[in-house]
Short mmCIF file of C-alpha atoms in Angstrom, two decimals:
data_model
loop_
_atom_site.label_atom_id
_atom_site.label_comp_id
_atom_site.label_asym_id
_atom_site.label_seq_id
_atom_site.Cartn_x
_atom_site.Cartn_y
_atom_site.Cartn_z
CA MET S 1 45.03 -30.49 0.12
CA MET S 2 42.89 -28.48 -2.29
CA LYS S 3 39.72 -30.21 -0.95
CA LYS S 4 40.77 -29.47 2.68
CA ASN S 5 41.21 -25.84 1.84
CA ILE S 6 37.92 -25.38 0.11
CA PHE S 7 36.27 -27.26 2.86
CA ALA S 8 37.87 -24.96 5.37
CA ILE S 9 36.82 -21.76 3.45
CA ALA S 10 33.30 -23.09 3.08
CA LEU S 11 33.15 -23.74 6.78
CA LEU S 12 34.47 -20.22 7.62
CA CYS S 13 32.02 -18.66 5.17
CA MET S 14 28.98 -20.43 7.01
CA LEU S 15 30.31 -19.55 10.27
CA PHE S 16 30.77 -15.81 9.58
CA SER S 17 27.48 -15.75 7.79
CA SER S 18 25.72 -17.30 10.89
CA ILE S 19 27.41 -14.93 13.18
CA ALA S 20 26.22 -11.98 11.10
CA MET S 21 22.64 -13.22 10.83
CA TYR S 22 22.66 -13.92 14.64
CA GLY S 23 23.72 -10.33 15.32
CA GLN S 24 20.93 -8.61 13.27
CA GLU S 25 17.83 -7.60 15.21
CA LYS S 26 14.47 -9.35 14.27
CA LYS S 27 11.95 -6.89 13.42
CA PRO S 28 8.66 -7.33 15.59
CA ARG S 29 5.75 -8.67 13.81
CA PHE S 30 2.72 -6.47 13.35
CA SER S 31 -0.02 -7.13 16.17
CA PRO S 32 -3.56 -6.10 15.34
CA GLU S 33 -4.48 -6.27 18.94
CA LYS S 34 -1.51 -3.81 19.91
CA TYR S 35 -2.31 -1.51 17.31
CA LYS S 36 -6.07 -1.35 18.33
CA ALA S 37 -5.00 -0.79 21.96
CA HIS S 38 -2.60 1.82 21.15
CA MET S 39 -5.08 3.46 18.77
CA GLU S 40 -7.85 3.34 21.51
CA LYS S 41 -5.58 4.78 24.10
CA PHE S 42 -4.42 7.65 21.75
CA ILE S 43 -8.20 8.63 20.66
CA GLY S 44 -9.54 8.23 24.28
CA GLU S 45 -6.78 10.54 25.71
CA LYS S 46 -7.16 13.11 22.91
CA ALA S 47 -10.96 13.33 22.99
CA GLY S 48 -10.96 13.14 26.76
CA PHE S 49 -13.07 10.04 27.27
CA THR S 50 -14.25 8.85 30.66
CA THR S 51 -13.91 5.03 31.03
CA GLU S 52 -17.76 4.94 30.51
CA GLU S 53 -17.48 6.87 27.38
CA ALA S 54 -14.68 4.64 25.82
CA GLN S 55 -16.86 1.63 26.67
CA LYS S 56 -19.74 3.09 24.76
CA PHE S 57 -17.84 4.63 21.85
CA PHE S 58 -15.36 2.12 20.74
CA PRO S 59 -17.81 -0.89 20.04
CA ILE S 60 -19.68 1.42 17.59
CA TYR S 61 -16.51 2.83 16.15
CA HIS S 62 -15.03 -0.63 15.59
CA LYS S 63 -18.25 -1.85 13.85
CA LEU S 64 -18.44 1.07 11.69
CA ARG S 65 -14.65 0.58 10.58
CA SER S 66 -15.23 -3.24 10.21
CA GLU S 67 -18.05 -2.63 7.69
CA GLN S 68 -15.94 -0.01 5.84
CA ARG S 69 -13.08 -2.36 5.71
CA THR S 70 -15.36 -4.81 3.78
CA ILE S 71 -16.49 -2.08 1.41
CA ASN S 72 -12.89 -1.04 0.80
CA LYS S 73 -11.99 -4.63 -0.07
CA GLU S 74 -14.65 -4.89 -2.36
CA ILE S 75 -13.40 -1.70 -4.13
CA THR S 76 -9.90 -3.08 -4.24
CA GLN S 77 -11.06 -6.30 -5.74
CA LEU S 78 -12.97 -4.49 -8.51
CA LYS S 79 -9.92 -2.44 -9.37
CA ARG S 80 -7.62 -5.57 -9.56
CA ARG S 81 -10.12 -7.43 -11.43
CA CYS S 82 -10.28 -4.41 -13.83
CA LYS S 83 -6.51 -4.62 -14.27
CA GLU S 84 -6.25 -8.25 -14.81
CA GLU S 85 -9.17 -8.76 -17.34
CA VAL S 86 -9.37 -7.17 -20.80
CA GLN S 87 -12.16 -4.75 -20.65
CA ASP S 88 -14.04 -2.58 -22.95
CA GLU S 89 -15.35 1.09 -22.31
CA ASN S 90 -18.71 -0.24 -21.02
CA ALA S 91 -17.01 -2.55 -18.41
CA TYR S 92 -14.90 0.26 -17.17
CA GLN S 93 -18.02 2.45 -16.94
CA LYS S 94 -19.92 -0.29 -14.86
CA ILE S 95 -16.99 -0.90 -12.54
CA LEU S 96 -16.67 2.81 -11.92
CA ASP S 97 -20.51 3.06 -10.97
CA LYS S 98 -20.09 0.26 -8.89
CA ILE S 99 -17.09 1.74 -7.16
CA GLY S 100 -19.11 5.09 -6.80
CA GLU S 101 -22.06 3.13 -5.15
CA LEU S 102 -19.72 1.54 -2.72
CA LYS S 103 -18.11 4.86 -1.85
CA ILE S 104 -21.57 6.29 -1.25
CA LYS S 105 -22.63 3.35 0.90
CA SER S 106 -19.50 4.02 2.83
CA ALA S 107 -20.46 7.71 3.44
CA GLN S 108 -23.94 6.72 4.54
CA LEU S 109 -22.48 4.30 7.03
CA ASP S 110 -20.54 7.23 8.34
CA ASN S 111 -23.73 9.18 8.78
CA GLU S 112 -25.58 6.37 10.51
CA TYR S 113 -22.76 5.47 12.89
CA TYR S 114 -22.00 9.05 13.79
CA LYS S 115 -25.57 9.44 15.06
CA LEU S 116 -25.25 6.21 17.10
CA MET S 117 -22.13 7.63 18.42
CA TYR S 118 -23.33 10.95 19.44
CA LYS S 119 -26.38 9.37 21.17
CA ALA S 120 -24.09 7.21 23.28
CA ILE S 121 -21.77 10.34 24.12
CA SER S 122 -21.59 13.98 23.33
CA ALA S 123 -21.23 15.14 19.64
CA GLU S 124 -18.26 17.19 20.74
CA LYS S 125 -16.39 14.09 21.97
CA VAL S 126 -17.23 12.32 18.79
CA PHE S 127 -15.88 15.16 16.89
CA LYS S 128 -12.62 15.11 18.95
CA ALA S 129 -12.31 11.39 18.66
CA LEU S 130 -12.59 11.54 14.88
CA ASN S 131 -10.03 14.10 14.66
CA ALA S 132 -7.83 12.22 17.06
CA GLU S 133 -8.10 9.17 14.68
CA ASP S 134 -6.94 11.11 11.82
CA ARG S 135 -3.95 12.29 13.76
CA PHE S 136 -3.20 8.86 15.06
CA HIS S 137 -3.03 7.56 11.43
CA ARG S 138 -0.89 10.63 10.16
CA ASN S 139 1.44 9.85 13.11
CA MET S 140 1.75 6.16 12.20
CA VAL S 141 2.37 6.97 8.57
CA ARG S 142 5.21 9.59 9.74
CA THR S 143 6.56 6.81 12.03
CA PHE S 144 6.90 4.18 9.28
CA ASN S 145 8.14 6.64 6.59
CA ARG S 146 11.12 7.39 8.83
CA PRO S 147 14.59 6.23 7.29
CA ASN S 148 15.32 3.67 10.14
CA GLY S 149 11.64 2.67 10.44
CA PRO S 150 9.52 2.97 13.52
CA ARG S 151 11.19 4.04 16.83
CA LYS S 152 11.66 1.39 19.45
CA SER S 153 9.30 1.63 22.52
CA LYS S 154 11.19 2.18 25.60
#
């Protein structure tokens, strides 16, 4: 009799937990493609791009950001390696020097690619696009800092 009661209680617990799990909403996975499309739409609208301008601007823009992502990953790896390994003062200086060089390289890329951008479209629209990019990222941070997470798209 005792075994039957324990079995029944265990069965009810499993049933209720499966019902509770079924009722929970699954969080949508992050989609880089959707993020990129959303960002391009936002930037294009705020900068006032025509279709032709967007087709000229975004390949240059994405190449710049891709190269800068590579640099930022390298900086992150240097910082992690520094944390994980026992370092002396000299090693810290070398790592900081390398990080400084990488940040200069990133700034130089900005300069090179900005010139390519405003050869493709007007400097005014490049400026507006870069400001729109900043606003887009601020909006994304605000969205994800909400107590209930991002709003659902309607």
